[in-house]
XYZ file of C-alpha atoms in Angstrom:
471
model
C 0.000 0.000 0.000
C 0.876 3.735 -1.105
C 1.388 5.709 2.274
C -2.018 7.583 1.214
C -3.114 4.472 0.778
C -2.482 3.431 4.531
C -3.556 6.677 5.819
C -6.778 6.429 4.092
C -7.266 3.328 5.199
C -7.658 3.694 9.169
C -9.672 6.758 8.292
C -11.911 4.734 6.379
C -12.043 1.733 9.414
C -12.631 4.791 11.515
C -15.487 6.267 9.766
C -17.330 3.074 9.039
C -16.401 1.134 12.094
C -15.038 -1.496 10.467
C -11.688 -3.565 11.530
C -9.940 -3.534 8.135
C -9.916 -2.354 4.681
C -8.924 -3.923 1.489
C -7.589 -1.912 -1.448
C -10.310 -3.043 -3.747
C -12.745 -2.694 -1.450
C -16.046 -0.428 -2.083
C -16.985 2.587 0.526
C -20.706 2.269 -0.242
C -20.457 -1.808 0.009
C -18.698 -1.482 3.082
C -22.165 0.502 4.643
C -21.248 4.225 3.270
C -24.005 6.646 3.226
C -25.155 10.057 3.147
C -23.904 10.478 6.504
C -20.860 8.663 6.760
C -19.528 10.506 3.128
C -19.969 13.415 4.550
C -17.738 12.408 7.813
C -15.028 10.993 5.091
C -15.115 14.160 3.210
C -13.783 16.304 6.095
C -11.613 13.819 7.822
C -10.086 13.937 4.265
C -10.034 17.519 3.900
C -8.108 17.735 6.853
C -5.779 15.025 7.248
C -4.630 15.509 3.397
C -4.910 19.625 3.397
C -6.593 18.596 -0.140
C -9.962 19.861 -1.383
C -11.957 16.866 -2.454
C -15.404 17.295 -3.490
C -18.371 14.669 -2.928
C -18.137 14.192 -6.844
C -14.771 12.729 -6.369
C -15.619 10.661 -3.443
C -18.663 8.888 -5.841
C -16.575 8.544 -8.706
C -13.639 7.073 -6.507
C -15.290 4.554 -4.345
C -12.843 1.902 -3.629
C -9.782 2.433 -0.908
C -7.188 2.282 -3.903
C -9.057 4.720 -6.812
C -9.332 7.169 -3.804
C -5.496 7.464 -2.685
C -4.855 7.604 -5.812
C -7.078 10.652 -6.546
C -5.868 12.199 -3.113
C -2.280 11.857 -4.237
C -2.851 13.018 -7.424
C -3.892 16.776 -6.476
C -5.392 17.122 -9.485
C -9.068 18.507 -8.266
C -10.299 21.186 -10.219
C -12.567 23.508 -8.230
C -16.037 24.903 -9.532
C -15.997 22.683 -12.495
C -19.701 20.620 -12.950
C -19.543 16.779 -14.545
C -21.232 14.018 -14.962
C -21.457 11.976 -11.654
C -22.304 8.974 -13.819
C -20.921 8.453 -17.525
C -23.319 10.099 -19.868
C -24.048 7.486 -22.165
C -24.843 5.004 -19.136
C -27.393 7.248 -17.814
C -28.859 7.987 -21.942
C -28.763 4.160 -22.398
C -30.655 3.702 -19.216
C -33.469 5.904 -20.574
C -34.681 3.739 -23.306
C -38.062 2.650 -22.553
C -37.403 -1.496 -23.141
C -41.169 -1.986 -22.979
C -42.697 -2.549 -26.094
C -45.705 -0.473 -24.985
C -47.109 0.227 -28.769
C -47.540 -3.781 -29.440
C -49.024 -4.254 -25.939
C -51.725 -1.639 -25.935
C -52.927 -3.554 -29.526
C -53.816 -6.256 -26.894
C -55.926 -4.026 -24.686
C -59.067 -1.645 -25.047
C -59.503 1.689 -25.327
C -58.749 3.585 -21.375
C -61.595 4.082 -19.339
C -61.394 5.742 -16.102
C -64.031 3.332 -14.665
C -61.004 1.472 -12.584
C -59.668 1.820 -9.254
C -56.441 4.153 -8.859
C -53.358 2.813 -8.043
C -50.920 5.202 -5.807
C -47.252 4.875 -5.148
C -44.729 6.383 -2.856
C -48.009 6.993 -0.454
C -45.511 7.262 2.975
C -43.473 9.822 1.448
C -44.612 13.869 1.768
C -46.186 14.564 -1.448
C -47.670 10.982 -1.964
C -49.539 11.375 1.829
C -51.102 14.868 0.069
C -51.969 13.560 -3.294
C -53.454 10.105 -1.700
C -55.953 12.760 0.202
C -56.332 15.112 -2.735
C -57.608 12.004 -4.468
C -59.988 11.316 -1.784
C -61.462 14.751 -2.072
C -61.359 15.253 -5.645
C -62.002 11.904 -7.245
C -64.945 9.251 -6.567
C -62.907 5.826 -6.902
C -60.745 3.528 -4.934
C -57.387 4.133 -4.469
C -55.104 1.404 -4.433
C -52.023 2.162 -1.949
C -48.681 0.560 -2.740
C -46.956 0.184 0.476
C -43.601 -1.790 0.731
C -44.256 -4.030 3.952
C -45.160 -7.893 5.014
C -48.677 -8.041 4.854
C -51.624 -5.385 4.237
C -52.126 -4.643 8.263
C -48.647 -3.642 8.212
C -49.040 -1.276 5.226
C -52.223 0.245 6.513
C -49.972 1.179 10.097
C -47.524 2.768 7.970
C -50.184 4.743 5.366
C -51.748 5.763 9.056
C -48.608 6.800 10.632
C -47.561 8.970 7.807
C -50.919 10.247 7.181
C -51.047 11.132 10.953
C -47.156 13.056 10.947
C -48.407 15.738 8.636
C -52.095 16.188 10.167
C -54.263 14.027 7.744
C -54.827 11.389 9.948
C -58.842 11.368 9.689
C -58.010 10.390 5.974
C -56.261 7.234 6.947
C -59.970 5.365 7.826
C -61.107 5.994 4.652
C -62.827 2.636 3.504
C -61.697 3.573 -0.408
C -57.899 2.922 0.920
C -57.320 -0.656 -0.652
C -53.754 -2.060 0.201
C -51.397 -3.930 -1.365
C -47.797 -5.212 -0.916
C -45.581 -4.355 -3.523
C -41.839 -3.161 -4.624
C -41.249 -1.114 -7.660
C -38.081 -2.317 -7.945
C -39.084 -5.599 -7.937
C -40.449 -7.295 -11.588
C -44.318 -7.798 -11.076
C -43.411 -5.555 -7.961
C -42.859 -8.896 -6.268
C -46.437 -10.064 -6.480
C -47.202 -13.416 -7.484
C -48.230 -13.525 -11.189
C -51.892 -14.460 -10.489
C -52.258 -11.200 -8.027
C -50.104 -9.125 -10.364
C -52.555 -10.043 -13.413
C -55.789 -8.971 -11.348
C -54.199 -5.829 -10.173
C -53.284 -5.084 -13.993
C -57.068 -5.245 -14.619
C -58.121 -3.941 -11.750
C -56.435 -0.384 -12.065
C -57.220 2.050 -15.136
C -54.943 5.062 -13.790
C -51.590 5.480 -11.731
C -50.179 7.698 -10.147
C -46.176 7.377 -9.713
C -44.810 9.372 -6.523
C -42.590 7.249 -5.594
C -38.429 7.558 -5.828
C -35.121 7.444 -3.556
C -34.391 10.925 -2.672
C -30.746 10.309 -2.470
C -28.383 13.078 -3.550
C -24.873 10.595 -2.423
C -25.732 7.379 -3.474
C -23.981 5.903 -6.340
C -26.505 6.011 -9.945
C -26.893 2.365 -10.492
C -28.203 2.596 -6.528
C -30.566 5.396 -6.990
C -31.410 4.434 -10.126
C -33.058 0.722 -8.983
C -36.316 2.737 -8.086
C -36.322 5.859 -10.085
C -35.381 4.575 -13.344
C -35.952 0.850 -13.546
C -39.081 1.145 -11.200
C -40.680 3.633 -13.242
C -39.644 0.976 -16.393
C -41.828 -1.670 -14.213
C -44.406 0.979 -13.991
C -44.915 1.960 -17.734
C -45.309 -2.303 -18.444
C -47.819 -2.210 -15.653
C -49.628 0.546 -17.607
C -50.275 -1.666 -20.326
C -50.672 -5.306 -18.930
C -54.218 -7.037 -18.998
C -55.780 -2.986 -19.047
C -54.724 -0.010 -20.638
C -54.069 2.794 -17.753
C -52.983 6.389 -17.543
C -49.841 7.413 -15.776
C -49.311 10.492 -14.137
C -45.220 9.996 -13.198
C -44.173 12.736 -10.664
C -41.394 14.158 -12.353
C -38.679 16.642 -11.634
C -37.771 20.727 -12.465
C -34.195 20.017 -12.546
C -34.964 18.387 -15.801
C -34.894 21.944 -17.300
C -30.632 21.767 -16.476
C -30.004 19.306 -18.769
C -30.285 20.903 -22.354
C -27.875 23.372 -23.707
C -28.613 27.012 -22.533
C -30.815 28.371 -25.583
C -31.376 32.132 -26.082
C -35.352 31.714 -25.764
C -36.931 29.863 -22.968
C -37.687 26.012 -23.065
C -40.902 24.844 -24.478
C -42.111 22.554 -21.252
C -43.960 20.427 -24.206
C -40.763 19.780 -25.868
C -37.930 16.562 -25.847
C -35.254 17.548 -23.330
C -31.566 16.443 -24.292
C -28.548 15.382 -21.582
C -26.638 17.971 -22.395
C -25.398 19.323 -19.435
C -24.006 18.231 -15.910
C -26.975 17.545 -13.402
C -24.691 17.356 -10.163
C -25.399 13.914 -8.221
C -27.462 10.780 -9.661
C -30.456 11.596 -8.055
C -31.240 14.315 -10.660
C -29.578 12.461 -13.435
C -32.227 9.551 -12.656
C -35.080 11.769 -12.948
C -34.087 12.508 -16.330
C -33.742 9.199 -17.187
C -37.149 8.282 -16.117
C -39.060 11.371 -17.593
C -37.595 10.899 -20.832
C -38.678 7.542 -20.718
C -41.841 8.461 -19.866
C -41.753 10.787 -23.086
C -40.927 7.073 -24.914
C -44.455 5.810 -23.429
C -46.168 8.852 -24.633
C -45.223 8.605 -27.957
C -45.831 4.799 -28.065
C -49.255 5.830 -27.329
C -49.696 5.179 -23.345
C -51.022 8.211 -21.780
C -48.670 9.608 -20.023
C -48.263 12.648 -18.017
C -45.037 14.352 -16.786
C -45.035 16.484 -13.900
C -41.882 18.209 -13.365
C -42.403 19.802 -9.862
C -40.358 22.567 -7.917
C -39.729 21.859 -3.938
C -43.039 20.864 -2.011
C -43.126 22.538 1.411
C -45.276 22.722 4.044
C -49.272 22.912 3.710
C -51.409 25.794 3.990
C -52.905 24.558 6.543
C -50.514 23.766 9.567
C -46.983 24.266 7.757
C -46.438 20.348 8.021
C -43.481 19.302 6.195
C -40.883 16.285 6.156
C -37.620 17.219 7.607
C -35.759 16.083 5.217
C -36.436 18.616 3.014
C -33.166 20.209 1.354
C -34.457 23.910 1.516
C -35.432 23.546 5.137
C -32.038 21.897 6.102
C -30.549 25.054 4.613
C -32.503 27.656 6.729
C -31.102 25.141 9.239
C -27.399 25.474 8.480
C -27.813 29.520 7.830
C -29.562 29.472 11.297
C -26.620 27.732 12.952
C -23.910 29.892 11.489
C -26.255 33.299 11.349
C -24.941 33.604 7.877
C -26.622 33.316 4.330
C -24.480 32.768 1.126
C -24.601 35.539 -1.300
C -25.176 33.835 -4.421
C -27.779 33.964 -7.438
C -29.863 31.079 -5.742
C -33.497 30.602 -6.471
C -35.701 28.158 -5.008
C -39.341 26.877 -6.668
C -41.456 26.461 -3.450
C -44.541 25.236 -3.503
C -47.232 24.370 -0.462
C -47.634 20.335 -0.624
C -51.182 20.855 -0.377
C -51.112 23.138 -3.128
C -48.931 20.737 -5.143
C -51.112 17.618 -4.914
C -54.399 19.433 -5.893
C -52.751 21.022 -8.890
C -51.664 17.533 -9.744
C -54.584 15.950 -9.476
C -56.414 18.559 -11.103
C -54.645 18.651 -14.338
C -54.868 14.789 -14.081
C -58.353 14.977 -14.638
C -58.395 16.997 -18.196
C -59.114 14.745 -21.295
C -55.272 13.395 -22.399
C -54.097 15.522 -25.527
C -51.053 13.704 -27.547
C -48.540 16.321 -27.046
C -49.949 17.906 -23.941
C -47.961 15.027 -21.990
C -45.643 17.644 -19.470
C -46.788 19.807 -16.962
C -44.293 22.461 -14.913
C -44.913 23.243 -11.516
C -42.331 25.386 -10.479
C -44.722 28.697 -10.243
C -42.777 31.917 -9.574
C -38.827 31.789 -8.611
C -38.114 32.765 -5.098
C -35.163 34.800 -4.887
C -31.932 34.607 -1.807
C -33.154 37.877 -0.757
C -36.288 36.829 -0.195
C -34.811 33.967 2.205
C -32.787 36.557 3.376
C -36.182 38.908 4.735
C -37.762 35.732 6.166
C -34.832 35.071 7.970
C -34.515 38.125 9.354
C -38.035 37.547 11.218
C -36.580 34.893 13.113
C -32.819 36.713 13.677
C -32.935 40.178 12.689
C -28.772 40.043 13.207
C -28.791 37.748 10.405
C -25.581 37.951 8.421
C -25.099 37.955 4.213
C -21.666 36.836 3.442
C -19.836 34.980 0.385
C -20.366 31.693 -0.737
C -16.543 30.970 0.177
C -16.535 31.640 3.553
C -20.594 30.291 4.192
C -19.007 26.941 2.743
C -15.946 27.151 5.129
C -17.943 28.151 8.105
C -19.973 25.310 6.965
C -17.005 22.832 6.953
C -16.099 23.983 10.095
C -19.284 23.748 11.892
C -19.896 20.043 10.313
C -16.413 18.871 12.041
C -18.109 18.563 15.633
C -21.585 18.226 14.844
C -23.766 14.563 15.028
C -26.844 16.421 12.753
C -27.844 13.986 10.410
C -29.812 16.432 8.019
C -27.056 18.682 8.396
C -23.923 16.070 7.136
C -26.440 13.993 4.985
C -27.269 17.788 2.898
C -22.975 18.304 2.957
C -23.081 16.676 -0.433
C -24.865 19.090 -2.247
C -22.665 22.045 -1.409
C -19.925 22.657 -3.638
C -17.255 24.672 -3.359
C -18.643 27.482 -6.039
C -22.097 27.163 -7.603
C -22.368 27.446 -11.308
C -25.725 26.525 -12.242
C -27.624 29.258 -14.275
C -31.190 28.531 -13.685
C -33.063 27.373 -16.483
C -35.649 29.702 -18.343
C -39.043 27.779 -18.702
C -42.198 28.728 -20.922
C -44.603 27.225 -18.813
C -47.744 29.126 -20.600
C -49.491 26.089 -21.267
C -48.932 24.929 -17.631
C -50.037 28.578 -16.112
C -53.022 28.269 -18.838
C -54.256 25.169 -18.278
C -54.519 26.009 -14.561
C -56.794 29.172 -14.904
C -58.800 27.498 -17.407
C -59.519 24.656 -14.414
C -59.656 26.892 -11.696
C -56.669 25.888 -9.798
C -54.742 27.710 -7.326
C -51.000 28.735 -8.592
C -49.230 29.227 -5.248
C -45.848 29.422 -3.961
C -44.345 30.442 -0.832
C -44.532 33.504 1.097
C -43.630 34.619 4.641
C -47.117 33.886 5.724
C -46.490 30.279 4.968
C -42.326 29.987 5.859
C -43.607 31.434 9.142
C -46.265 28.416 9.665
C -44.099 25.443 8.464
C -40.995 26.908 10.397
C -43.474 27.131 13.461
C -43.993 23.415 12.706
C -40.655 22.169 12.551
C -39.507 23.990 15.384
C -42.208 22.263 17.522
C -40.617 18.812 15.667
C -37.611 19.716 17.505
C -35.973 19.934 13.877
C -33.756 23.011 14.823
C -32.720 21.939 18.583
């Protein structure tokens, strides 16, 4: 072993608790995570005196590809690449479904079946499973990854409960069933597989592994290839419509154009997306696009940040934009940079979801953007100032090295597991979006177009801080 080599080593048995290391062996297969990367990451920094970015530490994964990346200095700060090779992540986009040849087999759609729901126990699935209930007349099948349907009904009711909707949870149109998108047949037996393909005539995909460390292939088992088992489910034994909860950071990957993006339009993987989490979500909506032209109906809905509800400012605490009010809190400093967030209520979200859902499918009309109005730093900055009128503005340099500093001695989880996305400059111009046909689709329906304002980052900041979230 290369002396970096050794070095790294007992920082590596260190960080992962482990009582040796072989050269070949993998930081994520040894138990790495979100966490733990982020731990690595600064021991790294500061044992080597080297800047190595979380980009690195993905692309370098075993003991030996790492030392040798450490002792080759060669890091080049503020540059944006791939995380994953670009033509793995455009292969892994192709539909592989032959959708047109099995809708021959099926008849025309009919939205006389039940509705099938995944990702229910995560934040926007809990508000779209209710926004259902209100809005729609038919039962909703709940896909729920546990042992047997008591078991899935306890978690549907505990999540339901967490962000004040637990009268909903009783609702005798809940069916449940056991199932794993990123299983094939989601792990049902065939015979229960084919009567859920007949029983369902719409579906609505929420589910996905918000992971911004984990390596593609990992992330990619449930955004890409489950939403690949998703599509074949859409048209097996009964033609359905799918209405696949997308993502705005879509918009990032063409070329910068001179005129805004046409939200109707094919989106290219042009440019960097930053970690595999984002790079899946392409992936999967432009094989959703695939579906849509093979004749499934398909709906894209490439959504901003949902945040806490009208209502009671409920929100999961997990949530990337809340963990940085948390961080800017804790230091009493706010990066000056050209950041804007898309912040929308969850309650808000869900309905407007739901409520395009229910216009007549158009072939073309197949994307929807829900990203409403920009919210600008200095906006942040005012709310901010509510809660710590001393608040401080400083450069992205030194907010990142206060950061750095402060993450040495903490044990926050949401804090060290958000580490990643921080790099040490921020280049990303944000993209410019027509979203006419979004904006007049919704006033033609009547739907609200929301986004946040102090009134509601007062409310959900009350209800994190009653979480305990910022202790």
């Amino acid at each position: 072993m290369s002396d970096e080599m050794k070095q790294l080593s007992e920082i590596w048995k260190d960080v992962l608790k482990v009582s040796s290391v072989a050269p070949g062996d993998d930081f994520f297969d040894l138990g790495g995570n979100s966490i733990l990367i982020s731990k690595l990451s600064i021991r790294i920094m500061k044992h080597f005196d080297v800047n190595i970015s979380f980009q690195d530490l993905l692309e370098n994964s075993t003991l030996r590809a790492l030392a040798e990346k450490i002792a080759s200095g060669r890091q080049e700060k503020g540059q944006l690449a791939f995380t994953t090779d670009k033509n793995v992540i455009e292969e892994d986009a192709v539909l592989r479904v032959p959708v047109e040849s099995m809708l021959r087999k099926t008849a025309e759609y009919d939205d006389e079946g039940s509705i099938m729901l995944t990702g229910v126990t995560g934040f926007l699935g809990a508000f779209i499973s209710v926004s259902l209930l209100k809005h729609t007349d038919r039962n909703i099948v709940l896909m729920v990854r546990a042992e047997d349907r008591e078991k899935a009904a306890a978690r549907v009711a505990q999540t339901l409960s967490t962000y004040g909707l637990g009268e909903f949870s009783r609702s005798s149109r809940f069916e449940f069933i056991c199932g794993d998108i990123t299983k094939d047949q989601f792990g049902l037996k065939a015979e229960e597989y084919r009567e859920l393909a007949a029983k369902v005539s719409t579906v609505y995909h929420s589910a996905a592994d918000v992971n911004f460390v984990s390596p593609y292939r990992n992330v990619a088992e449930t955004n890409v290839d489950g939403t690949r088992r998703i599509l074949r489910f859409a048209a097996t034994e009964r033609r359905k419509s799918v209405h696949h909860i997308s993502s705005y950071v879509v918009y990032y990957a063409p070329e910068k154009q001179e005129r805004p993006l046409d939200e109707r339009s094919r989106l290219t993987l042009e440019q960097p997306l930053g970690n595999a989490y984002n790079e899946t979500k392409w992936a999967a909506d432009a094989m959703c696009g695939q579906a849509a032209e093979e004749g499934l109906e398909c709906v894209r809905y490439r959504i901003g940040t949902a945040t806490g509800d009208t209502g009671g400012g409920h929100c999961q605490i997990r949530d990337f934009f809340w963990i940085l009010i948390k961080i800017c809190l804790r230091l009493r400093k706010v990066p000056l940079v050209d950041m804007r967030f898309n912040l929308i209520p969850v309650d808000i979200m869900a309905d407007a979801i739901v409520g395009l859902s229910m216009k007549p499918y158009r072939t073309g009309e197949d994307a929807y953007t829900l990203g409403f109005d920009d919210i600008s730093i200095d906006a942040v900055v005012g709310w901010l100032r509510t809660i710590d009128e001393d608040m401080e503005c400083t450069s992205y340099e030194l907010w990142i090295e206060a950061l750095r500093k402060y993450a040495e001695n903490t044990q926050d989880t949401a804090i060290l597991s958000a580490l990643s996305v921080f790099t040490d400059r921020i280049e990303w111009e944000e993209p410019e979006v027509d979203d006419s046909h979004t904006a007049d689709t919704m006033k033609a329906l009547g739907l609200t177009r929301q986004t946040m304002d102090l009134d509601n980052f007062t409310r959900t900041y009350g209800y994190l801080e009653r979480t305990g979230f910022f202790d």
